[in-house]
mmCIF file with all atom_site columns, C-alpha atoms and ligand atoms in Angstrom:
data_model
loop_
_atom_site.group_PDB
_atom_site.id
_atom_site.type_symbol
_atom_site.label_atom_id
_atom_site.label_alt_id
_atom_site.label_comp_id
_atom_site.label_asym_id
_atom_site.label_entity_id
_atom_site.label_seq_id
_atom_site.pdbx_PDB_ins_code
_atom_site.Cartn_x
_atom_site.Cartn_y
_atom_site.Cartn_z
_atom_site.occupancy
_atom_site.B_iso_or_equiv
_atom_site.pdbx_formal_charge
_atom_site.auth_seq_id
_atom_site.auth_comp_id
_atom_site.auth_asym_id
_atom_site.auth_atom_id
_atom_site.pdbx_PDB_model_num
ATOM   1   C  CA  . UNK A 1 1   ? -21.199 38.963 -29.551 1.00 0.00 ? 19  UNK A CA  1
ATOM   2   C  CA  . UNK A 1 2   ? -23.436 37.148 -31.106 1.00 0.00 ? 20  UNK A CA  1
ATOM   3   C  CA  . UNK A 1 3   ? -27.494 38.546 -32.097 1.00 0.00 ? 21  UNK A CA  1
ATOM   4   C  CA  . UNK A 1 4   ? -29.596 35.147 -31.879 1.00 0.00 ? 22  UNK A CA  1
ATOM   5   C  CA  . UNK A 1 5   ? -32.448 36.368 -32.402 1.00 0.00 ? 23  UNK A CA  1
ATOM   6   C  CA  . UNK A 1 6   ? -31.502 36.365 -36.080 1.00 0.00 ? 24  UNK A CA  1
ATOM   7   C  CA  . UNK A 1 7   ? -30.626 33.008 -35.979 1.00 0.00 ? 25  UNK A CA  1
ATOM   8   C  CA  . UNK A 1 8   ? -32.714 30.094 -37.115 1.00 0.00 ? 26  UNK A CA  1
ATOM   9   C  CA  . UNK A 1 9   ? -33.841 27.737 -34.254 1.00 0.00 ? 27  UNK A CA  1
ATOM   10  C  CA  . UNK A 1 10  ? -33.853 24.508 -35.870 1.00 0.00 ? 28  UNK A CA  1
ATOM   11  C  CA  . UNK A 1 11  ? -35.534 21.938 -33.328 1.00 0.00 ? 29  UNK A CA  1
ATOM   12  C  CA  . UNK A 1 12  ? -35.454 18.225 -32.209 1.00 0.00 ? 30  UNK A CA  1
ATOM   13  C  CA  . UNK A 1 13  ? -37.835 16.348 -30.567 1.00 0.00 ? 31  UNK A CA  1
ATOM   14  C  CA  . UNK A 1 14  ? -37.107 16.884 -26.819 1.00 0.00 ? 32  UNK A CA  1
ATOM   15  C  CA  . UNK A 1 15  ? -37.229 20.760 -27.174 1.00 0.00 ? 33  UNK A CA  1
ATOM   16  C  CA  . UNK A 1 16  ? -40.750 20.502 -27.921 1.00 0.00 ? 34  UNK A CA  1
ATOM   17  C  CA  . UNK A 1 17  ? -41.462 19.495 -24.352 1.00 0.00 ? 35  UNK A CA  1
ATOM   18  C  CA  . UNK A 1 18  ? -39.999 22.752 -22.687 1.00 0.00 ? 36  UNK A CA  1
ATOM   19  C  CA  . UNK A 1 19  ? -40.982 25.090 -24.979 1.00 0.00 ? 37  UNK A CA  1
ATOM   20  C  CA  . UNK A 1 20  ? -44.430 26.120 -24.109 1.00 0.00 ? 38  UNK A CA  1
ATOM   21  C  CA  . UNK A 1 21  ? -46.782 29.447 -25.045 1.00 0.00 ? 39  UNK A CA  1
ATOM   22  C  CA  . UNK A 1 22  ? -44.913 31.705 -22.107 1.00 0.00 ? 40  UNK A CA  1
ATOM   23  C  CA  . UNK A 1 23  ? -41.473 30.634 -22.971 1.00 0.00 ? 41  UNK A CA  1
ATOM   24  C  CA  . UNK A 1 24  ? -41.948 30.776 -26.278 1.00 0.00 ? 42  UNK A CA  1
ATOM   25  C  CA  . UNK A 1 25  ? -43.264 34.354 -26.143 1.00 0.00 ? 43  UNK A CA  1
ATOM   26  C  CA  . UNK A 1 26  ? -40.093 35.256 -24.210 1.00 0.00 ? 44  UNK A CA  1
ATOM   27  C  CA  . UNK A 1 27  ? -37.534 34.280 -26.948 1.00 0.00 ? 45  UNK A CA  1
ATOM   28  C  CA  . UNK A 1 28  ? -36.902 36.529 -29.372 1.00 0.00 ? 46  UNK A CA  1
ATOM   29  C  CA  . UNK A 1 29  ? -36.054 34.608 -32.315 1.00 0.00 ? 47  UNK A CA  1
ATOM   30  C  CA  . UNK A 1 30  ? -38.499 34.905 -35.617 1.00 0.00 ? 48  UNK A CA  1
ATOM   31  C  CA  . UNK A 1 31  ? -38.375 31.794 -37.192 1.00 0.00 ? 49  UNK A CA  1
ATOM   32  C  CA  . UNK A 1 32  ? -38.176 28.051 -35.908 1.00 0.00 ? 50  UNK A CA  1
ATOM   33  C  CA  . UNK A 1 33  ? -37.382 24.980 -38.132 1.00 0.00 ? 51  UNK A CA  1
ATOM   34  C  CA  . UNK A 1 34  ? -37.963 21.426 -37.275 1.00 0.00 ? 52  UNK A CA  1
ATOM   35  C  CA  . UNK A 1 35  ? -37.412 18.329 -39.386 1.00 0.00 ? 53  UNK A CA  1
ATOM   36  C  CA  . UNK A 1 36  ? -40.669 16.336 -41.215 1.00 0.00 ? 54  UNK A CA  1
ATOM   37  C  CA  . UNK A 1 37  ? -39.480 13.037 -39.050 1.00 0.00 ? 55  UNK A CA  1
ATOM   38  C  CA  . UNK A 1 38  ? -39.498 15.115 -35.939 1.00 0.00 ? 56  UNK A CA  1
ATOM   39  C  CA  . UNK A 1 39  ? -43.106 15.115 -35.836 1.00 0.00 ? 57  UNK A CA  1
ATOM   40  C  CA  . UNK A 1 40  ? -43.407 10.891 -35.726 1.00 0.00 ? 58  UNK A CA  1
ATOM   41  C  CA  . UNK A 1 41  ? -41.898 11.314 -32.358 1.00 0.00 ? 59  UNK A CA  1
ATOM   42  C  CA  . UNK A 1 42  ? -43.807 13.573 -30.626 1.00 0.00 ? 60  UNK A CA  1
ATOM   43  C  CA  . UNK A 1 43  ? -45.606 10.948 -29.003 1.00 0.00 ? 61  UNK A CA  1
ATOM   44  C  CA  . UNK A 1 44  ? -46.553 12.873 -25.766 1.00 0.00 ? 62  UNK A CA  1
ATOM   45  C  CA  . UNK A 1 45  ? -49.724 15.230 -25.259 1.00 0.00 ? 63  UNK A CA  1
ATOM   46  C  CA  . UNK A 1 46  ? -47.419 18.507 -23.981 1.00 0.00 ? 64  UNK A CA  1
ATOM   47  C  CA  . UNK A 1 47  ? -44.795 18.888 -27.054 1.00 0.00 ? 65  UNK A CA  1
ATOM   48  C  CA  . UNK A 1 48  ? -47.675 17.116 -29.398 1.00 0.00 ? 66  UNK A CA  1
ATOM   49  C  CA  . UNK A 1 49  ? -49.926 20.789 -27.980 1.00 0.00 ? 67  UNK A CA  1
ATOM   50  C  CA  . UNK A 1 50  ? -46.335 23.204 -28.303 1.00 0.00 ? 68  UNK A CA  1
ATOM   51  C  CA  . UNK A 1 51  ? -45.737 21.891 -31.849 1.00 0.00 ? 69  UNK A CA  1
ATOM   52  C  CA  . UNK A 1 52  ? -49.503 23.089 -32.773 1.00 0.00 ? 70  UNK A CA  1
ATOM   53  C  CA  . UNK A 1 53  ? -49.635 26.007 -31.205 1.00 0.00 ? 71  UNK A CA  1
ATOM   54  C  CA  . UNK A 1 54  ? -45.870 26.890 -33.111 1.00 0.00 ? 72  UNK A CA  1
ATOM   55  C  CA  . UNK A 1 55  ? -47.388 26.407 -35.992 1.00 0.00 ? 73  UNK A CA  1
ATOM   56  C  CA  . UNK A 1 56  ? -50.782 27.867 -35.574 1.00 0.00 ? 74  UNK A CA  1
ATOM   57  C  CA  . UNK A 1 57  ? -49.223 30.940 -35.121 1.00 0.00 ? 75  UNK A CA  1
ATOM   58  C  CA  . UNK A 1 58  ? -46.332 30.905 -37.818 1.00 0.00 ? 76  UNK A CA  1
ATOM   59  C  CA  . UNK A 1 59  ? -43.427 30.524 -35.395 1.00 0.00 ? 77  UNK A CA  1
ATOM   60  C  CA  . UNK A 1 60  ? -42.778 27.203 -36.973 1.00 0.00 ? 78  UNK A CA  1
ATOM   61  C  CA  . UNK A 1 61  ? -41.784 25.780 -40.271 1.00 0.00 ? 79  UNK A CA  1
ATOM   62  C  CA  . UNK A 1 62  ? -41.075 21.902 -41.274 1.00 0.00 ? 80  UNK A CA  1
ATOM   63  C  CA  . UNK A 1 63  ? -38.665 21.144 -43.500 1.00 0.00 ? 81  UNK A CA  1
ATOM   64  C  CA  . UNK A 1 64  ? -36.650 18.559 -44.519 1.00 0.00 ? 82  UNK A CA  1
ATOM   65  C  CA  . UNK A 1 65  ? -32.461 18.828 -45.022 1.00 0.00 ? 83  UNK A CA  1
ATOM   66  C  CA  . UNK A 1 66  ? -30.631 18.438 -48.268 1.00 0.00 ? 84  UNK A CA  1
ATOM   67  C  CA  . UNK A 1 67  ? -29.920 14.897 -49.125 1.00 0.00 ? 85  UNK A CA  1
ATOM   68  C  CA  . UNK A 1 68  ? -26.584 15.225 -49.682 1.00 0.00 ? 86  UNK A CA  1
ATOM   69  C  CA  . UNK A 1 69  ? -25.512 17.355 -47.000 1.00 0.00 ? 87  UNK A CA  1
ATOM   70  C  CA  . UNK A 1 70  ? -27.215 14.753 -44.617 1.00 0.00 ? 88  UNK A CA  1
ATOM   71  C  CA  . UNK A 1 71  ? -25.269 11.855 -46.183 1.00 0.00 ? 89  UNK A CA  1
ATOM   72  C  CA  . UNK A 1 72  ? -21.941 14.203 -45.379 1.00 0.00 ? 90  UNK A CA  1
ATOM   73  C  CA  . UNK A 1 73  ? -22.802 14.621 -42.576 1.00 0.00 ? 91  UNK A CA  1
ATOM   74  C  CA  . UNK A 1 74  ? -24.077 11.431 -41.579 1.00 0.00 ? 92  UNK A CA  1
ATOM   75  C  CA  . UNK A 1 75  ? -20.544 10.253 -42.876 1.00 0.00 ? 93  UNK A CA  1
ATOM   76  C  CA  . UNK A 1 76  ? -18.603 12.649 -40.695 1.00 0.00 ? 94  UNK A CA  1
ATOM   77  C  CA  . UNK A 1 77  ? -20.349 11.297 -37.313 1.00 0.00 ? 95  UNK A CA  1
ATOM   78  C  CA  . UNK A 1 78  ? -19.572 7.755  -38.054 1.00 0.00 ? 96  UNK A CA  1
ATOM   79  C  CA  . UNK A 1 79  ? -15.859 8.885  -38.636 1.00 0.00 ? 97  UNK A CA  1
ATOM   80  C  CA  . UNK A 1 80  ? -16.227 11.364 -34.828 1.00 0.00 ? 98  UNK A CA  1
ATOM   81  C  CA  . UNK A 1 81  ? -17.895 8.500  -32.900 1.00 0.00 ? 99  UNK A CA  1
ATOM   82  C  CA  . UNK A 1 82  ? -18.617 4.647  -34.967 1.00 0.00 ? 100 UNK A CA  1
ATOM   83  C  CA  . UNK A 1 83  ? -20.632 3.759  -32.358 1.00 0.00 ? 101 UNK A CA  1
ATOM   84  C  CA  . UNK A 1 84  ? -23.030 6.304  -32.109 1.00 0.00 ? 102 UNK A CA  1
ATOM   85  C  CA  . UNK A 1 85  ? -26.590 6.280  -30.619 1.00 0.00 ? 103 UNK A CA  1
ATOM   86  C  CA  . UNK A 1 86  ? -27.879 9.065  -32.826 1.00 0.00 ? 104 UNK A CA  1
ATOM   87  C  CA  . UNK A 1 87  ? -31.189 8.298  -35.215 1.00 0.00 ? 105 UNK A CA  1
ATOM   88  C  CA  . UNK A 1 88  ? -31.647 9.378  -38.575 1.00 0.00 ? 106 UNK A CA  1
ATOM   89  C  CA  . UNK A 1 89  ? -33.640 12.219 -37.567 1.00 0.00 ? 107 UNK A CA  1
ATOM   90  C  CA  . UNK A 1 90  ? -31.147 13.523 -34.922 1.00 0.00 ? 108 UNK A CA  1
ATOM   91  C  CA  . UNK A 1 91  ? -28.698 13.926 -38.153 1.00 0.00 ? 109 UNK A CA  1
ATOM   92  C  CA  . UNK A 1 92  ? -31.999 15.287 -40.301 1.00 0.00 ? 110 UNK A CA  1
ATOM   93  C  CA  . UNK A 1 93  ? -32.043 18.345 -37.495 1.00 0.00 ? 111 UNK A CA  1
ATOM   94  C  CA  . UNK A 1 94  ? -28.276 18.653 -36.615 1.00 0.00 ? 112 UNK A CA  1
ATOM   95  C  CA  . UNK A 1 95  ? -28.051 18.870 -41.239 1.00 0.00 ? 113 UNK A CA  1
ATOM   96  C  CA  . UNK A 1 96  ? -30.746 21.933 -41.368 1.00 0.00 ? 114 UNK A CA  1
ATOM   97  C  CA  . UNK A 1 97  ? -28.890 23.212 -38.244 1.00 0.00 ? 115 UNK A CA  1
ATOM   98  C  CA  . UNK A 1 98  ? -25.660 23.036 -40.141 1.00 0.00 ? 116 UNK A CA  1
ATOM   99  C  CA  . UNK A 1 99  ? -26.935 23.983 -43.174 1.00 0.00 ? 117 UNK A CA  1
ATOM   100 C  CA  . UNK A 1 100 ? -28.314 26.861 -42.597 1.00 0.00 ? 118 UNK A CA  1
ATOM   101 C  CA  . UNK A 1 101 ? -25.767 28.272 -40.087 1.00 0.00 ? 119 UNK A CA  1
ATOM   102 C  CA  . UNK A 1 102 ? -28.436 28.087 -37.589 1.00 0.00 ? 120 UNK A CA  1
ATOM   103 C  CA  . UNK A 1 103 ? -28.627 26.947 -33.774 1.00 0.00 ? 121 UNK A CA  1
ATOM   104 C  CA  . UNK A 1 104 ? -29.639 23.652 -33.081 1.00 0.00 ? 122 UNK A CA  1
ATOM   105 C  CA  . UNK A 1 105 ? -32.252 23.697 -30.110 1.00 0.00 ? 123 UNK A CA  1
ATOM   106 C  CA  . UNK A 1 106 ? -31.710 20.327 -27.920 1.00 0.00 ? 124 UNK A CA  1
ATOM   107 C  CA  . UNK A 1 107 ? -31.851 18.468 -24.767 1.00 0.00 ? 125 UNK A CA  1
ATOM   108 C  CA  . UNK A 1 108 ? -30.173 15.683 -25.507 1.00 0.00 ? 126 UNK A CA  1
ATOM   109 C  CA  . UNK A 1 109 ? -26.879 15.227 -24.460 1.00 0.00 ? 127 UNK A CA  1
ATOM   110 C  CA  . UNK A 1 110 ? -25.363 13.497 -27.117 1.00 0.00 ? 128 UNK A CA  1
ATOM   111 C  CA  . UNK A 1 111 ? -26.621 15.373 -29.753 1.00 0.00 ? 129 UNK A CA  1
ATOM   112 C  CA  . UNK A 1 112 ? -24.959 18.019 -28.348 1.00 0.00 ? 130 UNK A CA  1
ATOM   113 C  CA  . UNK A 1 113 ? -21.706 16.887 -27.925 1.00 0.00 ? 131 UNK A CA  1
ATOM   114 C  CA  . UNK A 1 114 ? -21.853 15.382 -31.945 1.00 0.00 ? 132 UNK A CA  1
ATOM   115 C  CA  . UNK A 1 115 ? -22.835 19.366 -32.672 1.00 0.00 ? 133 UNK A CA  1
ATOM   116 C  CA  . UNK A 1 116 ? -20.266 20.655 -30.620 1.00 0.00 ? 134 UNK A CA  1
ATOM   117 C  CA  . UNK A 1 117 ? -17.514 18.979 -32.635 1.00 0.00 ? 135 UNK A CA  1
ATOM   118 C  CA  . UNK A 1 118 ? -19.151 20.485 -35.627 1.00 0.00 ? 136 UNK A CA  1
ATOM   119 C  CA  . UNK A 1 119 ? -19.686 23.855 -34.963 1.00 0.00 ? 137 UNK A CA  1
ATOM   120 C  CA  . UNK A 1 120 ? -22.944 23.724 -34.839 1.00 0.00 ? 138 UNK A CA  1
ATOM   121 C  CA  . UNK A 1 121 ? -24.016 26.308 -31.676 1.00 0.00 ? 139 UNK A CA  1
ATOM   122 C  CA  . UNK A 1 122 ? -26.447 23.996 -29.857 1.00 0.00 ? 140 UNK A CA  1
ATOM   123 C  CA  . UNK A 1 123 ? -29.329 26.038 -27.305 1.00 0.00 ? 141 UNK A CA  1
ATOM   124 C  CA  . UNK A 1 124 ? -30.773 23.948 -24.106 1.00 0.00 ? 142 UNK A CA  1
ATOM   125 C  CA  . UNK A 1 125 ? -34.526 24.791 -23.168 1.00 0.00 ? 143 UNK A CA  1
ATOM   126 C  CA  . UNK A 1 126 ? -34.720 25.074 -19.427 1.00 0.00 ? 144 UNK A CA  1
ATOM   127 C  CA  . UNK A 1 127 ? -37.889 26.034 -17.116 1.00 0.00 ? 145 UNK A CA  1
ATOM   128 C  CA  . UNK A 1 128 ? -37.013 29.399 -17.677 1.00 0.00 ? 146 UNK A CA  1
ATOM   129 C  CA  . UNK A 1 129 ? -36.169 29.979 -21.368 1.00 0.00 ? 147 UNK A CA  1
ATOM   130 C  CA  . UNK A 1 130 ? -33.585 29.163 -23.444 1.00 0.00 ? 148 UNK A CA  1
ATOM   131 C  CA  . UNK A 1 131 ? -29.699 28.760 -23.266 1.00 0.00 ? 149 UNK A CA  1
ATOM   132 C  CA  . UNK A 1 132 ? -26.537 28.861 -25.261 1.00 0.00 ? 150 UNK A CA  1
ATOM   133 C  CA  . UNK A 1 133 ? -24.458 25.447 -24.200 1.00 0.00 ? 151 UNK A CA  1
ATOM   134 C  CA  . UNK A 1 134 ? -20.921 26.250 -23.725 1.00 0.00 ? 152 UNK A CA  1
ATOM   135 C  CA  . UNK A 1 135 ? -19.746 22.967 -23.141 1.00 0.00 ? 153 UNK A CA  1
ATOM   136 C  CA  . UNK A 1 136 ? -21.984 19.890 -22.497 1.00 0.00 ? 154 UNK A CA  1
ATOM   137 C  CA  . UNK A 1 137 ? -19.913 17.296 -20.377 1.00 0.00 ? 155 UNK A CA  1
ATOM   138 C  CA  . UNK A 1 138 ? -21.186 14.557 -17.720 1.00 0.00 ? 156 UNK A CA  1
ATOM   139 C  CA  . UNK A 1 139 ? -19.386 14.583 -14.478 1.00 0.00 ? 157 UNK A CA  1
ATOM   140 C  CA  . UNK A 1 140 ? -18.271 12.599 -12.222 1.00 0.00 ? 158 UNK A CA  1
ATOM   141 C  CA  . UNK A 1 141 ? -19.792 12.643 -8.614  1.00 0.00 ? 159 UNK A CA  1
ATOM   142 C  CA  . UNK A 1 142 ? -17.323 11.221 -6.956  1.00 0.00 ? 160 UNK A CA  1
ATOM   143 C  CA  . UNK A 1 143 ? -14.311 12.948 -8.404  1.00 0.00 ? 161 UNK A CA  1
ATOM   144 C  CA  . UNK A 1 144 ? -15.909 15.544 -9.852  1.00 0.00 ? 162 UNK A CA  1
ATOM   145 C  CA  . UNK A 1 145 ? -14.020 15.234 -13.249 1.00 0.00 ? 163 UNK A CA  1
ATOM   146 C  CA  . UNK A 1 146 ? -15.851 16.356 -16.112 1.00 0.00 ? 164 UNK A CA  1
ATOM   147 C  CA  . UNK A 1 147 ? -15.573 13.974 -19.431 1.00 0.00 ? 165 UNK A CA  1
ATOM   148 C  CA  . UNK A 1 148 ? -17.094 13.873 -23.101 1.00 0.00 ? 166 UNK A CA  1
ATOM   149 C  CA  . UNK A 1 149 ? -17.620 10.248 -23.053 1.00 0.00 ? 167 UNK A CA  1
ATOM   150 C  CA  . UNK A 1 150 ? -20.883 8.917  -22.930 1.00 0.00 ? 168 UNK A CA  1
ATOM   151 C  CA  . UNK A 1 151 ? -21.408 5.923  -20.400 1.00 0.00 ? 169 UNK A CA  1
ATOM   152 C  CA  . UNK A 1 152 ? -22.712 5.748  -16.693 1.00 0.00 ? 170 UNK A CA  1
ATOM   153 C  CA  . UNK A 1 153 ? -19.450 5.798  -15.200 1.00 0.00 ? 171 UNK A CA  1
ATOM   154 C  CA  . UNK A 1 154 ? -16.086 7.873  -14.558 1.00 0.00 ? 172 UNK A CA  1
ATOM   155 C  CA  . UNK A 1 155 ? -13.433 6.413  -16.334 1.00 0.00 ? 173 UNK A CA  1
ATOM   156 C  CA  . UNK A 1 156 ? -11.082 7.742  -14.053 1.00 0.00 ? 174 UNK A CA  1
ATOM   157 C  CA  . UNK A 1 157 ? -12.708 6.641  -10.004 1.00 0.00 ? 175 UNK A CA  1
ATOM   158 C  CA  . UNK A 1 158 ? -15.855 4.173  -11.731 1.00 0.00 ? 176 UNK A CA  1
ATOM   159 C  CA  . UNK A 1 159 ? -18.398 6.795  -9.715  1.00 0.00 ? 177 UNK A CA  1
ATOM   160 C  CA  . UNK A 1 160 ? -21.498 7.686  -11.496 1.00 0.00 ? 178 UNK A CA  1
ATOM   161 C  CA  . UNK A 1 161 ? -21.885 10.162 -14.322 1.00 0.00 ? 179 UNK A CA  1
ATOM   162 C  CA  . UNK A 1 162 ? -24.191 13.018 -14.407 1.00 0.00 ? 180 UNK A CA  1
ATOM   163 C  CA  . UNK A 1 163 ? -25.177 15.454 -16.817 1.00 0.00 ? 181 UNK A CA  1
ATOM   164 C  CA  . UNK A 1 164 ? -23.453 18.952 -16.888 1.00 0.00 ? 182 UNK A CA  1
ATOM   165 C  CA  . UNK A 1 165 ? -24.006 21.973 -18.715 1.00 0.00 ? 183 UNK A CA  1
ATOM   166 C  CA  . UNK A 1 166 ? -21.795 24.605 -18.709 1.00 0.00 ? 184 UNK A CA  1
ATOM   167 C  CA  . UNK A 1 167 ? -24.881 27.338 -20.165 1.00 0.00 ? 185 UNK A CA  1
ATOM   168 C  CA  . UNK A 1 168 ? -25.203 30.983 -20.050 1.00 0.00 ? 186 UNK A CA  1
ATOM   169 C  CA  . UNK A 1 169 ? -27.853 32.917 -18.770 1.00 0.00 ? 187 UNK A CA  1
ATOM   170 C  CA  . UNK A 1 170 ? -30.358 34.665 -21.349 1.00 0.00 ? 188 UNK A CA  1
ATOM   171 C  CA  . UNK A 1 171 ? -33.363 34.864 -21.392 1.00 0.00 ? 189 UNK A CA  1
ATOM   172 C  CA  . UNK A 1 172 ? -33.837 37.763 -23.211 1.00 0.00 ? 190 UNK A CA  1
ATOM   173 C  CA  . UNK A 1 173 ? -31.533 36.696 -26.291 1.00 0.00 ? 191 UNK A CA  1
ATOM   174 C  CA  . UNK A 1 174 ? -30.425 39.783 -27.567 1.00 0.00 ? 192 UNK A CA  1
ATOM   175 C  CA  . UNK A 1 175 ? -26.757 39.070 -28.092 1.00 0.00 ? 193 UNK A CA  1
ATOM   176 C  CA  . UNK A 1 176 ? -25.774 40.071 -24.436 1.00 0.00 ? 194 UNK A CA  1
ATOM   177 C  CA  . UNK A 1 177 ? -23.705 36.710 -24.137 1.00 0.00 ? 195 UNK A CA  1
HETATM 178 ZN ZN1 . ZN  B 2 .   ? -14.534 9.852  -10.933 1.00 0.00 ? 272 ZN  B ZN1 1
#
């Protein structure tokens, strides 16, 4: 069992969008951490106003990883996946994440997959609060196989790909998972 609520939140840009005041309020975790280039992206009025108010009231530090533990691990996701779609400052967050034994906060899918095969616990914010990702996949409506693969269709049957999270349920965070 596992107490989050000691655990650094480290943040990318699309968990800014969910988390607002209320849901916020309901986690119990004491400190979040978000990457300096995090902040270029917040282009949209809702996580621009979350990302204020986070650090208005102290919830909320910016920081940026250490160089050469983002150059490791920038080296270690072009060896899982050569292709990948992930940004500089996807691999800034997932480095403080890893770093400091913390749990990265995302919505996006294949950031959380890249974590995954790290062991980096990755959290998805939902309209309700916050939740530990057991296994992100995307499967398959028409066969409903589940795969790791990114793409828009099943490898297996060629019918479309959806996201799928395999999450628990807390809302209240205190290690009851
Ligand atoms: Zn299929």
């Amino acid at each position: 069992m596992i107490d989050y609520s000691k655990l650094l939140h480290v943040l990318d840009s699309t968990a800014f969008i969910g988390l607002d005041f209320p849901i916020l309020q309901s986690i119990e975790v004491k400190k979040f951490l978000t990457a300096h280039s995090v902040i270029e992206e917040l282009k949209d009025f809702r996580s621009r106003m979350n990302f204020d108010v986070m650090l208005q009231t102290n919830k909320l530090e910016v920081s940026s990883p250490n160089p050469q533990n983002f150059k490791k691990l920038k080296m270690k996701i072009h060896k899982i996946d050569p292709n990948t779609r992930l940004s500089d400052t996807d691999i800034q967050v997932l480095t403080l994440a890893w770093q400091e034994k913390g749990v990265l906060v995302t919505n996006d899918l294949t950031l959380q997959n890249i974590a995954e095969q790290l062991k980096v616990t990755t959290r998805v914010i939902s309209g309700k609060g916050i939740k530990v990702i057991r296994k992100s996949r995307l499967r398959c409506m028409s066969c409903k196989r589940t795969f790791r693969v990114s793409g828009q269709h099943c490898p297996e049957c060629g019918g479309v790909l959806k996201q799928y999270f395999s999450t628990s349920n807390s809302n209240n965070l205190l290690g009851k998972e």
